Short mmCIF file of C-alpha atoms in Angstrom, two decimals:
data_model
loop_
_atom_site.label_atom_id
_atom_site.label_comp_id
_atom_site.label_asym_id
_atom_site.label_seq_id
_atom_site.Cartn_x
_atom_site.Cartn_y
_atom_site.Cartn_z
CA ASP A 10 147.08 242.12 33.96
CA GLU A 11 146.28 239.33 31.45
CA VAL A 12 143.16 237.83 32.84
CA VAL A 13 139.72 239.23 33.39
CA TYR A 14 137.23 237.41 35.49
CA PHE A 15 133.43 238.07 35.29
CA GLN A 16 130.06 236.57 35.99
CA SER A 17 127.76 235.61 33.03
CA GLU A 18 124.35 233.94 32.49
CA GLU A 19 125.62 232.58 29.25
CA ASN A 20 124.39 229.05 30.17
CA GLY A 21 121.19 230.31 31.93
CA PHE A 22 122.64 230.72 35.43
CA SER A 23 125.14 233.17 36.79
CA GLN A 24 128.52 231.54 36.80
CA LEU A 25 132.17 232.53 36.86
CA TYR A 26 134.36 232.97 33.72
CA GLU A 27 137.82 234.07 32.87
CA ILE A 28 139.18 235.36 29.63
CA ASN A 29 142.80 235.64 28.74
CA LEU A 30 143.37 238.99 26.95
CA SER A 31 146.46 237.60 25.08
CA SER A 32 145.03 234.35 23.81
CA LYS A 33 141.38 235.61 23.75
CA ARG A 34 140.46 232.29 25.30
CA LYS A 35 137.37 232.24 27.59
CA GLY A 36 136.63 229.53 30.01
CA LEU A 37 134.22 228.51 32.75
CA VAL A 38 136.03 228.50 36.07
CA TYR A 39 133.81 226.04 37.81
CA PRO A 40 131.26 223.86 35.95
CA GLY A 41 128.53 223.86 38.66
CA GLY A 42 125.92 222.60 36.33
CA VAL A 43 122.16 223.39 35.87
CA ASN A 44 120.66 225.51 38.72
CA PHE A 45 124.09 226.23 40.20
CA GLU A 46 124.36 229.91 40.55
CA MET A 47 127.08 232.27 41.96
CA HIS A 48 125.74 235.22 43.83
CA SER A 49 128.95 237.01 44.24
CA VAL A 50 132.76 236.60 43.65
CA SER A 51 135.85 238.23 44.91
CA LEU A 52 139.60 237.54 44.20
CA SER A 53 142.00 236.71 46.91
CA ALA A 54 145.02 239.04 47.58
CA ASP A 55 147.45 236.66 45.95
CA GLY A 56 145.20 236.04 42.97
CA THR A 57 145.22 232.36 43.27
CA LYS A 58 141.57 231.81 44.40
CA TYR A 59 138.16 233.31 44.56
CA PHE A 60 135.83 233.62 47.39
CA ILE A 61 132.41 232.71 46.10
CA VAL A 62 128.86 232.82 47.45
CA HIS A 63 126.76 230.25 45.72
CA ASN A 64 123.50 228.34 46.10
CA GLY A 65 125.12 224.73 46.08
CA ASP A 66 122.31 223.67 43.52
CA ASN A 67 119.70 224.76 46.15
CA PRO A 68 118.31 228.15 45.41
CA ARG A 69 116.79 228.35 48.78
CA CYS A 70 120.18 228.57 50.70
CA LEU A 71 123.56 230.25 50.38
CA GLN A 72 127.00 228.68 50.71
CA GLY A 73 130.47 230.33 51.04
CA ALA A 74 133.65 228.78 49.67
CA TRP A 75 137.14 229.27 48.34
CA LEU A 76 137.54 228.23 44.64
CA HIS A 77 141.11 227.65 43.41
CA ARG A 78 141.64 229.20 40.09
CA ILE A 79 143.97 226.54 38.78
CA HIS A 80 142.75 223.40 40.41
CA LYS A 81 139.04 224.22 40.07
CA LYS A 82 138.28 222.91 43.38
CA MET A 83 136.02 224.32 46.10
CA SER A 84 136.82 224.44 49.78
CA PRO A 85 133.71 225.16 51.81
CA VAL A 86 133.84 227.83 54.36
CA ILE A 87 130.12 228.32 55.36
CA SER A 88 127.87 225.46 54.56
CA ASN A 89 124.26 225.15 55.45
CA ALA A 90 121.06 223.84 53.92
CA SER A 91 118.47 225.75 56.02
CA ALA A 92 119.78 229.26 56.50
CA GLY A 93 121.66 232.04 54.85
CA PHE A 94 124.40 234.55 55.35
CA LYS A 95 125.36 238.05 53.96
CA ASP A 96 127.76 240.94 54.28
CA LEU A 97 130.84 238.76 54.79
CA VAL A 98 134.04 240.46 55.54
CA LEU A 99 137.56 238.71 55.33
CA SER A 100 140.30 239.62 57.69
CA PRO A 101 143.49 241.03 56.16
CA ASN A 102 145.18 237.60 56.23
CA GLU A 103 142.10 235.96 54.62
CA LEU A 104 141.91 233.30 57.35
CA ASN A 105 139.12 234.67 59.42
CA PHE A 106 135.52 235.67 58.45
CA ALA A 107 132.87 237.91 59.99
CA TYR A 108 129.32 237.74 58.59
CA LEU A 109 125.67 237.97 59.27
CA PHE A 110 123.71 234.69 59.62
CA SER A 111 120.02 234.06 59.97
CA SER A 112 117.18 231.53 59.49
CA ALA A 113 113.66 231.77 58.37
CA THR A 114 112.54 232.23 61.92
CA SER A 115 115.42 234.16 63.50
CA PRO A 116 116.82 237.53 62.44
CA TRP A 117 120.29 238.36 61.37
CA GLU A 118 123.15 238.01 63.92
CA LEU A 119 126.96 238.56 63.70
CA TYR A 120 129.14 235.53 63.54
CA LEU A 121 132.93 235.19 63.57
CA LYS A 122 134.65 232.11 62.09
CA GLU A 123 138.44 231.93 62.91
CA GLY A 124 140.36 229.51 60.66
CA ASN A 125 138.99 226.05 60.74
CA ASN A 126 137.21 226.56 64.08
CA ALA A 127 133.36 226.43 64.37
CA PRO A 128 131.64 229.82 63.92
CA GLN A 129 131.01 231.74 67.02
CA LYS A 130 127.87 233.86 67.50
CA ILE A 131 128.81 237.36 68.58
CA THR A 132 125.40 239.15 68.92
CA LYS A 133 121.99 238.43 70.22
CA SER A 134 119.36 240.95 68.99
CA THR A 135 116.09 239.39 69.89
CA THR A 136 114.05 239.86 72.99
CA THR A 137 112.81 237.36 75.39
CA SER A 138 109.25 237.68 74.18
CA PHE A 139 110.47 237.25 70.50
CA ASP A 140 112.28 234.08 71.50
CA GLN A 141 109.32 232.61 73.37
CA TYR A 142 106.93 233.08 70.49
CA GLN A 143 106.41 229.96 68.36
CA TRP A 144 107.32 231.38 65.00
CA ILE A 145 106.32 229.19 62.09
CA SER A 146 108.95 227.55 59.84
CA PRO A 147 107.53 227.57 56.31
CA SER A 148 107.47 224.69 54.09
CA TYR A 149 109.38 225.02 50.89
CA ILE A 150 107.36 223.89 47.94
CA THR A 151 107.24 224.19 44.17
CA PHE A 152 104.26 223.93 41.93
CA PRO A 153 104.00 223.68 38.09
CA GLY A 154 103.41 226.72 35.98
CA ASN A 155 101.18 226.35 32.92
CA ASP A 156 104.43 226.43 30.86
CA GLY A 157 105.90 223.34 32.64
CA LYS A 158 108.38 225.36 34.71
CA GLU A 159 108.49 224.92 38.51
CA VAL A 160 107.45 227.97 40.59
CA TYR A 161 109.07 228.32 44.04
CA ALA A 162 107.20 229.29 47.23
CA ARG A 163 107.03 229.36 50.92
CA GLN A 164 103.93 227.76 52.46
CA TYR A 165 102.47 228.55 55.80
CA THR A 166 99.80 226.00 56.97
CA PRO A 167 97.50 226.37 59.92
CA SER A 168 96.75 223.56 62.30
CA PRO A 169 93.71 221.37 61.50
CA GLU A 170 91.82 222.83 64.57
CA VAL A 171 91.86 226.41 63.26
CA LYS A 172 92.08 225.79 59.50
CA ASN A 173 89.37 227.86 57.64
CA GLY A 174 89.96 226.68 54.08
CA ALA A 175 90.87 230.15 52.71
CA THR A 176 94.22 231.20 51.30
CA ILE A 177 96.22 234.35 51.10
CA LEU A 178 98.84 234.82 48.33
CA PHE A 179 101.66 237.26 49.09
CA VAL A 180 103.49 239.10 46.33
CA HIS A 181 106.86 240.49 47.26
CA GLY A 182 108.08 243.74 45.81
CA ALA A 183 111.17 245.05 44.09
CA GLY A 184 110.67 242.96 41.00
CA TYR A 185 113.99 241.26 40.82
CA LEU A 186 114.18 239.99 44.42
CA GLN A 187 113.99 236.53 46.07
CA ASN A 188 111.80 235.76 49.13
CA ALA A 189 111.01 232.07 49.11
CA HIS A 190 114.36 231.29 50.69
CA ALA A 191 115.64 229.80 53.97
CA TRP A 192 116.88 232.91 55.65
CA TRP A 193 115.39 235.87 57.51
CA SER A 194 113.01 237.69 55.14
CA HIS A 195 113.52 241.34 54.08
CA TYR A 196 109.71 241.33 54.49
CA TYR A 197 109.94 240.57 58.20
CA ARG A 198 106.81 242.49 59.03
CA GLU A 199 104.91 240.57 56.44
CA TYR A 200 106.42 237.27 57.89
CA MET A 201 105.01 238.30 61.26
CA PHE A 202 101.71 239.10 59.64
CA HIS A 203 101.64 235.71 58.00
CA ASN A 204 102.07 234.10 61.39
CA LEU A 205 99.06 236.05 62.56
CA LEU A 206 97.01 234.96 59.38
CA VAL A 207 97.91 231.32 60.11
CA SER A 208 96.81 231.50 63.68
CA ARG A 209 93.41 232.62 62.36
CA GLY A 210 93.12 229.72 59.99
CA TYR A 211 94.48 230.96 56.76
CA THR A 212 96.89 229.10 54.53
CA VAL A 213 99.53 231.56 53.09
CA LEU A 214 101.62 231.13 50.04
CA ASP A 215 104.68 233.52 49.66
CA ILE A 216 105.55 232.99 45.91
CA ASP A 217 108.74 233.85 44.05
CA TYR A 218 106.91 234.48 40.83
CA ARG A 219 108.60 234.79 37.51
CA ALA A 220 111.14 237.78 37.48
CA SER A 221 112.30 236.84 40.99
CA ALA A 222 116.02 236.45 41.70
CA GLY A 223 117.87 233.15 42.37
CA TYR A 224 116.60 230.99 39.76
CA GLY A 225 118.54 231.84 36.61
CA ARG A 226 118.19 234.03 33.51
CA ASP A 227 115.04 232.60 32.01
CA TYR A 228 113.19 232.91 35.26
CA ARG A 229 114.31 236.48 35.65
CA THR A 230 113.59 237.65 32.06
CA ALA A 231 110.25 235.94 31.69
CA ILE A 232 108.42 239.40 31.96
CA TYR A 233 110.30 241.09 29.16
CA ARG A 234 107.87 243.43 27.45
CA HIS A 235 104.96 242.24 29.48
CA MET A 236 104.86 242.94 33.23
CA GLY A 237 101.69 241.42 34.60
CA GLY A 238 101.77 238.64 32.08
CA ARG A 239 103.88 235.52 33.11
CA ASP A 240 104.30 236.80 36.73
CA VAL A 241 100.47 237.10 37.25
CA GLN A 242 100.07 233.72 35.59
CA ASP A 243 102.08 232.14 38.30
CA PHE A 244 99.51 233.33 40.89
CA LEU A 245 96.76 231.83 38.74
CA ASP A 246 98.65 228.55 38.61
CA ALA A 247 98.98 228.71 42.38
CA LYS A 248 95.31 228.24 42.58
CA LYS A 249 95.51 224.95 40.85
CA TYR A 250 98.05 223.83 43.40
CA LEU A 251 95.73 224.93 46.20
CA ALA A 252 93.09 222.76 44.81
CA THR A 253 95.30 219.70 45.44
CA LEU A 254 95.35 220.68 49.10
CA ASN A 255 91.62 220.63 49.39
CA LEU A 256 91.41 224.32 49.94
CA ASP A 257 88.60 226.44 48.69
CA THR A 258 89.84 228.15 45.47
CA ASN A 259 86.91 230.51 45.61
CA ARG A 260 88.28 232.11 48.71
CA VAL A 261 91.78 233.23 47.73
CA GLY A 262 92.97 236.77 48.52
CA ILE A 263 96.06 238.41 47.19
CA TYR A 264 98.14 241.32 48.46
CA GLY A 265 101.56 242.94 48.04
CA GLY A 266 103.51 246.29 47.95
CA SER A 267 105.24 248.24 45.24
CA TYR A 268 105.73 245.63 42.43
CA GLY A 269 103.57 243.38 44.57
CA GLY A 270 100.82 245.99 44.56
CA PHE A 271 101.19 246.28 40.85
CA VAL A 272 100.77 242.43 40.46
CA THR A 273 97.71 242.57 42.83
CA LEU A 274 96.12 245.23 40.63
CA MET A 275 96.79 243.41 37.32
CA SER A 276 95.46 240.25 38.93
CA LEU A 277 92.12 241.79 39.98
CA PHE A 278 91.76 243.94 36.87
CA GLN A 279 92.61 241.18 34.30
CA HIS A 280 91.33 238.14 36.03
CA PRO A 281 88.15 239.21 37.92
CA ASP A 282 87.03 235.64 38.54
CA ALA A 283 90.27 234.41 40.05
CA PHE A 284 90.60 236.19 43.38
CA ALA A 285 88.03 237.02 46.12
CA CYS A 286 89.67 240.25 47.06
CA GLY A 287 93.07 242.06 47.09
CA ALA A 288 95.09 244.68 48.79
CA ALA A 289 97.58 246.88 46.80
CA LEU A 290 100.10 248.81 48.70
CA ARG A 291 102.23 251.57 47.20
CA SER A 292 101.53 250.29 43.64
CA VAL A 293 102.74 251.24 40.33
CA THR A 294 99.69 251.95 38.14
CA ASP A 295 101.40 253.18 34.90
CA TRP A 296 104.95 252.19 34.03
CA ALA A 297 105.41 255.26 31.79
CA HIS A 298 105.34 257.37 34.99
CA TYR A 299 107.84 255.27 36.82
CA ASN A 300 111.69 255.25 37.17
CA HIS A 301 113.27 255.25 33.70
CA GLU A 302 116.31 253.25 34.59
CA TYR A 303 114.41 250.37 36.01
CA THR A 304 111.55 250.29 33.49
CA THR A 305 113.51 250.56 30.35
CA ASN A 306 115.43 247.44 31.11
CA ILE A 307 112.24 245.44 30.84
CA LEU A 308 109.83 247.43 28.65
CA ASN A 309 112.18 249.59 26.53
CA THR A 310 110.97 253.15 26.22
CA PRO A 311 107.44 254.46 26.01
CA THR A 312 108.12 256.01 22.66
CA ALA A 313 109.97 253.01 21.17
CA ASP A 314 107.61 250.32 22.61
CA PRO A 315 104.27 251.84 23.54
CA GLU A 316 102.49 248.48 23.29
CA ALA A 317 104.73 247.05 26.08
CA TYR A 318 103.72 249.82 28.39
CA ARG A 319 100.08 249.64 27.55
CA GLN A 320 99.82 245.88 28.16
CA SER A 321 101.76 246.13 31.33
CA SER A 322 100.03 249.13 33.09
CA PRO A 323 97.11 248.51 35.42
CA ILE A 324 95.29 251.85 34.63
CA TYR A 325 94.46 250.50 31.20
CA PHE A 326 92.57 247.55 32.64
CA ALA A 327 90.70 249.17 35.54
CA GLU A 328 87.27 248.44 33.96
CA GLY A 329 87.88 244.76 34.82
CA LEU A 330 87.63 245.31 38.50
CA VAL A 331 84.85 243.30 40.19
CA ASP A 332 86.18 242.00 43.48
CA PRO A 333 86.72 244.09 46.60
CA LEU A 334 90.02 246.13 46.35
CA LEU A 335 91.88 248.07 49.08
CA ILE A 336 94.54 250.57 47.89
CA LEU A 337 97.09 251.90 50.43
CA HIS A 338 99.71 254.67 49.59
CA GLY A 339 101.95 257.15 51.28
CA MET A 340 101.42 260.70 50.15
CA ILE A 341 105.12 261.64 50.08
CA ASP A 342 106.21 258.30 48.40
CA ASP A 343 109.65 258.96 47.00
CA ASN A 344 109.62 255.92 44.71
CA VAL A 345 106.17 255.30 43.27
CA GLN A 346 104.75 258.71 43.11
CA PHE A 347 101.57 259.52 44.78
CA GLN A 348 100.17 261.02 41.62
CA ASP A 349 100.17 257.49 40.15
CA VAL A 350 97.56 256.17 42.44
CA VAL A 351 95.53 259.43 42.30
CA ARG A 352 95.15 258.89 38.59
CA LEU A 353 93.97 255.37 39.21
CA ASN A 354 91.52 256.58 41.78
CA GLN A 355 89.93 259.08 39.31
CA ARG A 356 89.80 256.28 36.68
CA LEU A 357 87.83 254.01 39.13
CA ILE A 358 85.45 256.87 39.88
CA GLU A 359 84.85 257.49 36.23
CA LEU A 360 84.20 253.81 35.65
CA GLY A 361 81.59 253.68 38.50
CA LYS A 362 83.44 250.96 40.28
CA LYS A 363 82.13 249.82 43.74
CA ASP A 364 83.72 247.92 46.65
CA TRP A 365 87.06 249.62 46.51
CA TRP A 366 88.68 251.81 49.15
CA MET A 367 91.77 253.91 49.46
CA ALA A 368 93.76 254.59 52.65
CA LEU A 369 96.20 257.49 52.53
CA TYR A 370 99.22 258.06 54.73
CA PRO A 371 100.16 261.74 54.71
CA VAL A 372 103.60 261.51 56.44
CA GLU A 373 104.81 258.26 54.79
CA ARG A 374 107.27 257.64 51.98
CA HIS A 375 107.67 254.42 49.94
CA GLY A 376 109.06 252.51 52.92
CA PHE A 377 106.84 253.33 55.95
CA GLN A 378 108.65 254.84 58.99
CA TYR A 379 105.97 255.09 61.67
CA THR A 380 104.61 252.09 63.74
CA SER A 381 101.13 253.72 63.64
CA SER A 382 101.11 253.62 59.90
CA TRP A 383 102.22 249.98 59.67
CA THR A 384 99.67 249.08 62.34
CA ASP A 385 96.86 250.90 60.50
CA GLU A 386 97.75 249.45 57.16
CA TYR A 387 97.79 245.72 58.28
CA ARG A 388 94.73 246.12 60.42
CA ARG A 389 92.89 247.21 57.31
CA ILE A 390 94.26 244.31 55.21
CA LEU A 391 93.30 241.87 57.93
CA ASN A 392 89.80 243.24 58.06
CA LEU A 393 89.51 242.99 54.23
CA PHE A 394 90.52 239.25 54.42
CA ASP A 395 88.35 238.43 57.40
CA LYS A 396 85.32 240.07 55.72
CA HIS A 397 85.64 238.44 52.37
CA LEU A 398 87.55 235.20 52.82
CA ALA A 399 87.15 233.83 56.41
CA LYS A 400 83.82 232.22 56.01
CA PRO A 401 82.25 230.47 52.99
#
């Protein structure tokens, strides 16, 4: 009971520290260096070592290892450079491991690793038709932001025979979440949609904009007091990268859900010349109406910092809308309240805006439950892109 261990971003990345309560001495358990980040830490039963999940200096993949507390040496258990794992469980004797494992093109499956033996795959959840489809492995790229920092992304490139020169930018939700990684995406429907878009000639960029997880403290906190600032700028900077690929930067669409819908709205409202069209799904339109616990960590409170809320809320910038906008929202949304998008709807009417549409889903919450709703939603988004982007 003399040592406390904890994770801290003191040096900019989440790493493991110990502090001795008697001597008050604090120390870094493992000096991984810049970009090295620990995702989780658990102590062994005998207290001599930690099991850590870390990025091995590559934020796109996950590694698992034992880390000895005294010798400061790591013993790899799960090592890979092109996939990921999660939900690991140790056996009572801490010699065997069960975990879920996946890649960018194949969903999570259960694996068992006994001692030093090679991992054994226990389950197979995909169908024959899924296995036969030629799922696209994305390219993992970075491009420079206008502040000199590297921005991480997945890139999906069509074949030269079908390439149409247009680009779709995808904005993941959840704010603090990582999606430009090497394992099966939480946004697997969008991954499949991106395969469809590529087959129709579109280039797709899936961007881990500023505020995303996996890239350290400064990357995460870059939106403090201004959501829709640094994060949106990363999508503007993506257009400069697209120009280096000889893509038509006048035919760039943007879409996303939840926080991704919010970014889409801010992009179209504040930068009307940057994007040709956009689709905003289940979007926050006014942060003062959203979850207090989430929002106050970033914007403080509406009474203490009204300027942060005003400069971060799309409803105050709706007059900037010029490009075609599709808004989609579930009417019983239990996260971003339906009233939020209704207020924006009225604001667009009052401003006399044209070329915007709203699709409502009466039986859907924040995360859609019905196949018919998902199908309708992405059919509408595809039609938007085909109409405004596919041809010069």
